[in-house]
Structures are given as C-alpha cells and as structure tokens.
Amino acid sequence: MLDKASDPTPRSLRGARLSKHADYQRVYKQSRKHFSASMTYFFRLREAGFHTGPRIGLTAGRVLGKAVERNRIKRRMREAVRASLGHLRCNVDVVLHPRRSVLEIEFSRLREEVAAIFTRIEAAARSKQRGE
C-alpha cells in the first residue's frame, strides 16, 4: 500500500483546475488549437506566480449530447486527467475539448491519449523556455 507522500497521482484535481471564465478566455486568446484522435486542446504557458503547476479545464458543450452523456464524458475525462497529471509538471493552463467518441473508446486508450497530450505540452513548454 502506498502512502500519500509517495503516490505520484493526486487524489483530487481541485488545485489543478481552471475555474474562471477569464482563465479559459486567456488560454483561447494566447494559444492555438491542437488536435488528437478524440479531442481538441489548447494550452498556454504561465509565469510562476499565485498558481504553480498545471491547471486543467474541460469543456462539454451541448453538441456532445444530452446532459447524461455530457456528464459521463466529463467524468471519464476528469479521471483520465487525474491519472495522467504526473506527465505535466510545468506552469501551464490547458483546456481540453473532448469529442463524442470519448463515450465509446476504452478508458485505457483515453488515459493514454491524455498522457500523450500532456507529454507533448511538457515538451513544447521546455523547448519554449529554452528559447528554441
């Protein structure tokens, strides 16, 4: 059994969430759209300040289906993000737009896709910090 100090995955996303509309708008304005197999994502590097570490935001608009389906998509996405948050260590704001296909794909594939996205964002952040 792992103790909480050595567990690399956080139990909650409370401190790592985008919560304000202005935060989402800032990410949209200061980044560009990126694509993966079952979602679109935006990210923006942040200076170290009040918030340290990554902050993640999820969107699930009505185009994804009725409330039951949107809520299921959000639950699956939150769990995939929680499981993959260890791949992202830089100060960055990320907004994930899932597609409806998130309902049907295997959860392990969804988790791998989110981990791959976070790895790409981490690599882009490191290269930008080095000035490449």
CSV table of N, CA and C in Angstrom, one decimal:
chain,number,residue,atom,x,y,z
A,1,MET,N,0.8,-1.2,0.0
A,1,MET,CA,0.0,0.0,0.0
A,1,MET,C,0.9,1.2,0.0
A,2,LEU,N,0.6,2.2,-0.9
A,2,LEU,CA,1.4,3.4,-1.0
A,2,LEU,C,0.9,4.4,0.0
A,3,ASP,N,1.8,5.2,0.6
A,3,ASP,CA,1.4,6.3,1.4
A,3,ASP,C,1.2,7.5,0.5
A,4,LYS,N,0.5,8.5,1.0
A,4,LYS,CA,0.1,9.6,0.2
A,4,LYS,C,1.3,10.4,-0.3
A,5,ALA,N,2.4,10.5,0.5
A,5,ALA,CA,3.5,11.3,0.1
A,5,ALA,C,4.2,10.7,-1.1
A,6,SER,N,4.2,9.3,-1.2
A,6,SER,CA,4.9,8.7,-2.4
A,6,SER,C,4.0,8.4,-3.6
A,7,ASP,N,2.7,8.7,-3.4
A,7,ASP,CA,1.8,8.5,-4.5
A,7,ASP,C,2.0,9.6,-5.6
A,8,PRO,N,2.4,9.2,-6.8
A,8,PRO,CA,2.6,10.3,-7.8
A,8,PRO,C,1.4,10.9,-8.4
A,9,THR,N,0.2,10.3,-8.3
A,9,THR,CA,-1.0,10.8,-8.8
A,9,THR,C,-1.8,11.5,-7.7
A,10,PRO,N,-2.3,12.7,-7.9
A,10,PRO,CA,-3.1,13.4,-6.9
A,10,PRO,C,-4.4,12.7,-6.8
A,11,ARG,N,-5.0,12.8,-5.6
A,11,ARG,CA,-6.4,12.3,-5.4
A,11,ARG,C,-7.5,13.2,-5.9
A,12,SER,N,-7.2,14.5,-6.1
A,12,SER,CA,-8.2,15.4,-6.5
A,12,SER,C,-7.6,16.4,-7.5
A,13,LEU,N,-8.4,17.0,-8.3
A,13,LEU,CA,-8.0,18.0,-9.2
A,13,LEU,C,-8.3,19.4,-8.8
A,14,ARG,N,-8.8,19.5,-7.5
A,14,ARG,CA,-9.2,20.8,-7.1
A,14,ARG,C,-8.2,21.9,-7.3
A,15,GLY,N,-7.0,21.7,-6.9
A,15,GLY,CA,-5.9,22.8,-7.1
A,15,GLY,C,-5.4,22.9,-8.5
A,16,ALA,N,-5.7,21.9,-9.3
A,16,ALA,CA,-5.2,21.9,-10.7
A,16,ALA,C,-6.3,22.2,-11.7
A,17,ARG,N,-7.3,22.9,-11.4
A,17,ARG,CA,-8.4,23.2,-12.3
A,17,ARG,C,-8.5,24.7,-12.7
A,18,LEU,N,-8.9,24.9,-13.9
A,18,LEU,CA,-9.3,26.2,-14.4
A,18,LEU,C,-10.7,26.4,-13.9
A,19,SER,N,-11.0,27.5,-13.2
A,19,SER,CA,-12.3,27.7,-12.7
A,19,SER,C,-13.0,28.9,-13.2
A,20,LYS,N,-12.3,29.9,-13.7
A,20,LYS,CA,-12.9,31.2,-14.1
A,20,LYS,C,-13.0,31.3,-15.6
A,21,HIS,N,-14.1,31.9,-16.0
A,21,HIS,CA,-14.3,32.2,-17.4
A,21,HIS,C,-13.1,32.9,-18.0
A,22,ALA,N,-12.6,33.9,-17.3
A,22,ALA,CA,-11.4,34.7,-17.8
A,22,ALA,C,-10.2,33.8,-18.0
A,23,ASP,N,-10.0,32.8,-17.2
A,23,ASP,CA,-8.9,31.9,-17.4
A,23,ASP,C,-9.0,31.2,-18.7
A,24,TYR,N,-10.2,30.7,-19.0
A,24,TYR,CA,-10.5,29.9,-20.2
A,24,TYR,C,-10.2,30.9,-21.4
A,25,GLN,N,-10.8,32.1,-21.3
A,25,GLN,CA,-10.6,33.1,-22.4
A,25,GLN,C,-9.1,33.4,-22.7
A,26,ARG,N,-8.4,33.5,-21.6
A,26,ARG,CA,-6.9,33.8,-21.7
A,26,ARG,C,-6.2,32.7,-22.5
A,27,VAL,N,-6.6,31.5,-22.2
A,27,VAL,CA,-6.0,30.3,-22.9
A,27,VAL,C,-6.3,30.4,-24.3
A,28,TYR,N,-7.6,30.6,-24.7
A,28,TYR,CA,-8.0,30.6,-26.1
A,28,TYR,C,-7.3,31.7,-26.8
A,29,LYS,N,-7.2,32.9,-26.2
A,29,LYS,CA,-6.6,34.0,-26.9
A,29,LYS,C,-5.1,33.9,-27.1
A,30,GLN,N,-4.4,33.3,-26.2
A,30,GLN,CA,-2.9,33.2,-26.2
A,30,GLN,C,-2.4,31.9,-26.7
A,31,SER,N,-3.2,31.1,-27.3
A,31,SER,CA,-2.7,29.8,-27.8
A,31,SER,C,-3.4,29.5,-29.2
A,32,ARG,N,-3.0,28.4,-29.7
A,32,ARG,CA,-3.7,27.9,-30.9
A,32,ARG,C,-4.2,26.5,-30.7
A,33,LYS,N,-5.1,26.1,-31.6
A,33,LYS,CA,-5.8,24.8,-31.5
A,33,LYS,C,-4.9,23.7,-31.9
A,34,HIS,N,-4.9,22.6,-31.1
A,34,HIS,CA,-4.1,21.4,-31.4
A,34,HIS,C,-5.1,20.2,-31.4
A,35,PHE,N,-4.8,19.2,-32.1
A,35,PHE,CA,-5.7,18.1,-32.3
A,35,PHE,C,-5.1,16.8,-31.9
A,36,SER,N,-5.9,15.9,-31.4
A,36,SER,CA,-5.6,14.5,-31.1
A,36,SER,C,-6.7,13.6,-31.6
A,37,ALA,N,-6.7,12.4,-31.4
A,37,ALA,CA,-7.7,11.4,-32.0
A,37,ALA,C,-9.1,11.7,-31.5
A,38,SER,N,-9.2,12.0,-30.2
A,38,SER,CA,-10.6,12.1,-29.7
A,38,SER,C,-10.8,13.4,-29.0
A,39,MET,N,-9.9,14.4,-29.2
A,39,MET,CA,-10.2,15.7,-28.6
A,39,MET,C,-9.3,16.8,-29.2
A,40,THR,N,-9.7,18.0,-28.9
A,40,THR,CA,-9.0,19.2,-29.3
A,40,THR,C,-8.5,19.8,-28.0
A,41,TYR,N,-7.3,20.5,-28.1
A,41,TYR,CA,-6.8,21.1,-26.8
A,41,TYR,C,-6.1,22.4,-27.1
A,42,PHE,N,-6.1,23.2,-26.1
A,42,PHE,CA,-5.4,24.5,-26.2
A,42,PHE,C,-4.5,24.5,-24.9
A,43,PHE,N,-3.3,25.2,-25.0
A,43,PHE,CA,-2.5,25.4,-23.8
A,43,PHE,C,-1.8,26.7,-23.9
A,44,ARG,N,-1.5,27.2,-22.7
A,44,ARG,CA,-0.8,28.5,-22.5
A,44,ARG,C,0.2,28.4,-21.4
A,45,LEU,N,1.4,28.8,-21.6
A,45,LEU,CA,2.4,28.8,-20.6
A,45,LEU,C,2.1,30.0,-19.6
A,46,ARG,N,2.4,29.8,-18.4
A,46,ARG,CA,2.1,30.8,-17.3
A,46,ARG,C,3.5,31.1,-16.6
A,47,GLU,N,3.6,32.3,-16.2
A,47,GLU,CA,4.8,32.7,-15.3
A,47,GLU,C,4.5,32.1,-13.9
A,48,ALA,N,5.5,31.8,-13.2
A,48,ALA,CA,5.3,31.4,-11.8
A,48,ALA,C,4.7,32.5,-11.0
A,49,GLY,N,3.7,32.3,-10.3
A,49,GLY,CA,3.0,33.3,-9.6
A,49,GLY,C,2.1,32.7,-8.5
A,50,PHE,N,0.9,33.2,-8.5
A,50,PHE,CA,0.0,32.7,-7.4
A,50,PHE,C,-0.3,31.2,-7.6
A,51,HIS,N,-0.5,30.7,-8.8
A,51,HIS,CA,-0.7,29.3,-9.1
A,51,HIS,C,0.6,28.7,-9.6
A,52,THR,N,1.0,27.6,-9.0
A,52,THR,CA,2.2,26.8,-9.5
A,52,THR,C,1.7,25.5,-10.0
A,53,GLY,N,2.3,25.0,-11.0
A,53,GLY,CA,1.9,23.7,-11.6
A,53,GLY,C,0.9,23.9,-12.7
A,54,PRO,N,0.5,22.8,-13.2
A,54,PRO,CA,-0.5,22.8,-14.3
A,54,PRO,C,-1.9,23.1,-13.8
A,55,ARG,N,-2.8,23.7,-14.6
A,55,ARG,CA,-4.2,23.9,-14.4
A,55,ARG,C,-4.9,23.4,-15.6
A,56,ILE,N,-5.9,22.5,-15.4
A,56,ILE,CA,-6.7,21.9,-16.5
A,56,ILE,C,-8.1,22.3,-16.5
A,57,GLY,N,-8.7,22.6,-17.7
A,57,GLY,CA,-10.1,22.9,-17.8
A,57,GLY,C,-10.7,22.0,-18.8
A,58,LEU,N,-11.9,21.6,-18.6
A,58,LEU,CA,-12.7,20.7,-19.5
A,58,LEU,C,-13.9,21.5,-20.0
A,59,THR,N,-14.2,21.2,-21.3
A,59,THR,CA,-15.5,21.8,-21.8
A,59,THR,C,-16.3,20.6,-22.4
A,60,ALA,N,-17.6,20.7,-22.2
A,60,ALA,CA,-18.5,19.7,-22.8
A,60,ALA,C,-19.8,20.4,-23.2
A,61,GLY,N,-19.8,20.9,-24.4
A,61,GLY,CA,-21.0,21.6,-24.9
A,61,GLY,C,-22.1,20.8,-25.3
A,62,ARG,N,-23.3,21.4,-25.6
A,62,ARG,CA,-24.5,20.6,-26.0
A,62,ARG,C,-24.3,19.8,-27.2
A,63,VAL,N,-23.4,20.1,-28.0
A,63,VAL,CA,-23.2,19.4,-29.3
A,63,VAL,C,-22.8,17.9,-29.0
A,64,LEU,N,-22.3,17.7,-27.8
A,64,LEU,CA,-21.8,16.3,-27.4
A,64,LEU,C,-23.0,15.4,-27.0
A,65,GLY,N,-24.2,16.0,-26.8
A,65,GLY,CA,-25.3,15.2,-26.4
A,65,GLY,C,-26.1,15.7,-25.3
A,66,LYS,N,-27.0,14.9,-24.8
A,66,LYS,CA,-27.8,15.4,-23.7
A,66,LYS,C,-27.0,15.4,-22.4
A,67,ALA,N,-27.6,15.9,-21.3
A,67,ALA,CA,-26.8,16.1,-20.1
A,67,ALA,C,-26.2,14.8,-19.5
A,68,VAL,N,-26.9,13.7,-19.7
A,68,VAL,CA,-26.4,12.4,-19.1
A,68,VAL,C,-25.1,12.1,-19.9
A,69,GLU,N,-25.1,12.2,-21.2
A,69,GLU,CA,-23.9,11.9,-22.0
A,69,GLU,C,-22.8,12.9,-21.7
A,70,ARG,N,-23.1,14.2,-21.6
A,70,ARG,CA,-22.0,15.2,-21.3
A,70,ARG,C,-21.4,14.9,-20.0
A,71,ASN,N,-22.2,14.6,-19.0
A,71,ASN,CA,-21.7,14.3,-17.6
A,71,ASN,C,-20.8,13.1,-17.6
A,72,ARG,N,-21.2,12.1,-18.4
A,72,ARG,CA,-20.4,10.9,-18.5
A,72,ARG,C,-19.0,11.2,-19.1
A,73,ILE,N,-19.1,12.0,-20.2
A,73,ILE,CA,-17.8,12.4,-20.9
A,73,ILE,C,-16.9,13.1,-19.9
A,74,LYS,N,-17.5,14.1,-19.1
A,74,LYS,CA,-16.7,14.8,-18.2
A,74,LYS,C,-16.2,14.0,-17.1
A,75,ARG,N,-16.9,13.0,-16.6
A,75,ARG,CA,-16.4,12.1,-15.5
A,75,ARG,C,-15.2,11.3,-16.0
A,76,ARG,N,-15.4,10.8,-17.3
A,76,ARG,CA,-14.3,10.0,-17.9
A,76,ARG,C,-13.0,10.8,-18.1
A,77,MET,N,-13.3,12.1,-18.6
A,77,MET,CA,-12.1,13.0,-18.8
A,77,MET,C,-11.4,13.4,-17.5
A,78,ARG,N,-12.2,13.7,-16.5
A,78,ARG,CA,-11.6,14.1,-15.2
A,78,ARG,C,-10.7,12.9,-14.6
A,79,GLU,N,-11.2,11.7,-14.7
A,79,GLU,CA,-10.4,10.6,-14.2
A,79,GLU,C,-9.2,10.4,-15.1
A,80,ALA,N,-9.3,10.5,-16.4
A,80,ALA,CA,-8.1,10.3,-17.3
A,80,ALA,C,-7.1,11.4,-17.0
A,81,VAL,N,-7.6,12.6,-16.8
A,81,VAL,CA,-6.7,13.7,-16.4
A,81,VAL,C,-6.0,13.5,-15.1
A,82,ARG,N,-6.8,13.1,-14.1
A,82,ARG,CA,-6.2,12.8,-12.8
A,82,ARG,C,-5.1,11.7,-12.8
A,83,ALA,N,-5.4,10.7,-13.6
A,83,ALA,CA,-4.4,9.6,-13.7
A,83,ALA,C,-3.2,10.0,-14.5
A,84,SER,N,-3.3,11.0,-15.4
A,84,SER,CA,-2.2,11.4,-16.2
A,84,SER,C,-1.5,12.7,-15.8
A,85,LEU,N,-1.9,13.3,-14.8
A,85,LEU,CA,-1.4,14.6,-14.4
A,85,LEU,C,0.1,14.6,-14.1
A,86,GLY,N,0.6,13.4,-13.7
A,86,GLY,CA,2.1,13.3,-13.4
A,86,GLY,C,2.9,13.6,-14.6
A,87,HIS,N,2.4,13.5,-15.8
A,87,HIS,CA,3.2,13.8,-17.0
A,87,HIS,C,3.4,15.3,-17.3
A,88,LEU,N,2.7,16.1,-16.5
A,88,LEU,CA,2.7,17.5,-16.8
A,88,LEU,C,3.2,18.2,-15.5
A,89,ARG,N,4.4,18.8,-15.6
A,89,ARG,CA,4.9,19.5,-14.4
A,89,ARG,C,5.1,21.0,-14.5
A,90,CYS,N,5.0,21.5,-15.7
A,90,CYS,CA,5.3,22.9,-15.9
A,90,CYS,C,4.1,23.8,-15.5
A,91,ASN,N,4.3,25.1,-15.4
A,91,ASN,CA,3.3,26.0,-15.2
A,91,ASN,C,2.5,26.3,-16.5
A,92,VAL,N,1.4,25.7,-16.7
A,92,VAL,CA,0.7,25.7,-17.9
A,92,VAL,C,-0.8,25.6,-17.6
A,93,ASP,N,-1.6,26.3,-18.4
A,93,ASP,CA,-3.0,26.2,-18.4
A,93,ASP,C,-3.5,25.4,-19.7
A,94,VAL,N,-4.3,24.4,-19.5
A,94,VAL,CA,-4.7,23.5,-20.6
A,94,VAL,C,-6.2,23.5,-20.6
A,95,VAL,N,-6.8,23.6,-21.8
A,95,VAL,CA,-8.3,23.4,-22.0
A,95,VAL,C,-8.4,22.2,-22.9
A,96,LEU,N,-9.2,21.2,-22.5
A,96,LEU,CA,-9.5,20.0,-23.3
A,96,LEU,C,-10.9,20.1,-23.8
A,97,HIS,N,-11.1,19.9,-25.1
A,97,HIS,CA,-12.4,19.8,-25.7
A,97,HIS,C,-12.6,18.4,-26.2
A,98,PRO,N,-13.3,17.5,-25.5
A,98,PRO,CA,-13.4,16.1,-26.0
A,98,PRO,C,-14.5,16.0,-27.1
A,99,ARG,N,-14.3,15.0,-27.9
A,99,ARG,CA,-15.3,14.7,-28.9
A,99,ARG,C,-16.3,13.6,-28.4
A,100,ARG,N,-17.3,13.4,-29.1
A,100,ARG,CA,-18.3,12.5,-28.7
A,100,ARG,C,-17.7,11.0,-28.6
A,101,SER,N,-16.7,10.8,-29.4
A,101,SER,CA,-16.1,9.4,-29.4
A,101,SER,C,-15.5,9.0,-28.0
A,102,VAL,N,-15.3,10.0,-27.1
A,102,VAL,CA,-14.8,9.7,-25.8
A,102,VAL,C,-15.8,8.8,-25.0
A,103,LEU,N,-17.0,8.8,-25.4
A,103,LEU,CA,-18.0,7.9,-24.8
A,103,LEU,C,-17.8,6.4,-25.1
A,104,GLU,N,-17.3,6.1,-26.3
A,104,GLU,CA,-17.2,4.8,-26.8
A,104,GLU,C,-15.8,4.1,-26.6
A,105,ILE,N,-14.7,5.0,-26.6
A,105,ILE,CA,-13.4,4.4,-26.6
A,105,ILE,C,-13.1,3.7,-25.2
A,106,GLU,N,-12.2,2.8,-25.2
A,106,GLU,CA,-11.8,2.1,-24.0
A,106,GLU,C,-11.1,3.2,-23.1
A,107,PHE,N,-11.3,3.0,-21.8
A,107,PHE,CA,-10.8,4.0,-20.9
A,107,PHE,C,-9.3,4.0,-20.9
A,108,SER,N,-8.6,2.9,-21.1
A,108,SER,CA,-7.2,2.8,-21.1
A,108,SER,C,-6.6,3.6,-22.3
A,109,ARG,N,-7.3,3.6,-23.4
A,109,ARG,CA,-6.9,4.4,-24.6
A,109,ARG,C,-7.1,5.8,-24.3
A,110,LEU,N,-8.2,6.2,-23.7
A,110,LEU,CA,-8.4,7.6,-23.3
A,110,LEU,C,-7.3,8.1,-22.4
A,111,ARG,N,-7.0,7.3,-21.4
A,111,ARG,CA,-5.9,7.7,-20.5
A,111,ARG,C,-4.6,7.9,-21.2
A,112,GLU,N,-4.3,6.9,-22.1
A,112,GLU,CA,-3.0,7.0,-22.9
A,112,GLU,C,-3.0,8.3,-23.7
A,113,GLU,N,-4.1,8.6,-24.3
A,113,GLU,CA,-4.2,9.8,-25.2
A,113,GLU,C,-4.0,11.1,-24.4
A,114,VAL,N,-4.6,11.2,-23.2
A,114,VAL,CA,-4.4,12.3,-22.3
A,114,VAL,C,-3.0,12.4,-21.9
A,115,ALA,N,-2.4,11.3,-21.6
A,115,ALA,CA,-1.0,11.3,-21.2
A,115,ALA,C,-0.1,11.7,-22.3
A,116,ALA,N,-0.4,11.3,-23.5
A,116,ALA,CA,0.4,11.7,-24.7
A,116,ALA,C,0.3,13.2,-24.9
A,117,ILE,N,-0.9,13.7,-24.8
A,117,ILE,CA,-1.1,15.2,-24.9
A,117,ILE,C,-0.3,15.9,-23.9
A,118,PHE,N,-0.4,15.5,-22.6
A,118,PHE,CA,0.4,16.2,-21.6
A,118,PHE,C,1.9,16.1,-21.8
A,119,THR,N,2.4,15.0,-22.4
A,119,THR,CA,3.8,14.8,-22.7
A,119,THR,C,4.2,15.8,-23.8
A,120,ARG,N,3.3,16.0,-24.8
A,120,ARG,CA,3.6,16.9,-25.9
A,120,ARG,C,3.6,18.4,-25.4
A,121,ILE,N,2.7,18.7,-24.5
A,121,ILE,CA,2.6,20.0,-23.9
A,121,ILE,C,3.9,20.3,-23.1
A,122,GLU,N,4.3,19.3,-22.3
A,122,GLU,CA,5.5,19.4,-21.5
A,122,GLU,C,6.7,19.6,-22.3
A,123,ALA,N,6.8,18.9,-23.4
A,123,ALA,CA,8.0,19.1,-24.4
A,123,ALA,C,8.0,20.5,-25.0
A,124,ALA,N,6.8,20.9,-25.4
A,124,ALA,CA,6.7,22.2,-26.0
A,124,ALA,C,7.0,23.3,-25.0
A,125,ALA,N,6.6,23.1,-23.8
A,125,ALA,CA,6.9,24.1,-22.7
A,125,ALA,C,8.4,24.2,-22.4
A,126,ARG,N,9.1,23.0,-22.4
A,126,ARG,CA,10.5,23.0,-22.2
A,126,ARG,C,11.3,23.7,-23.3
A,127,SER,N,10.9,23.4,-24.6
A,127,SER,CA,11.6,24.0,-25.7
A,127,SER,C,11.3,25.5,-25.7
A,128,LYS,N,10.2,26.0,-25.3
A,128,LYS,CA,9.9,27.4,-25.3
A,128,LYS,C,10.7,28.1,-24.2
A,129,GLN,N,10.8,27.4,-23.1
A,129,GLN,CA,11.6,28.0,-22.0
A,129,GLN,C,13.1,28.1,-22.4
A,130,ARG,N,13.6,27.2,-23.2
A,130,ARG,CA,15.0,27.3,-23.6
A,130,ARG,C,15.2,28.3,-24.8
A,131,GLY,N,14.0,28.7,-25.3
A,131,GLY,CA,14.1,29.7,-26.4
A,131,GLY,C,14.3,29.2,-27.7
A,132,GLU,N,13.9,27.9,-28.0
A,132,GLU,CA,14.0,27.3,-29.3
A,132,GLU,C,12.9,27.7,-30.2
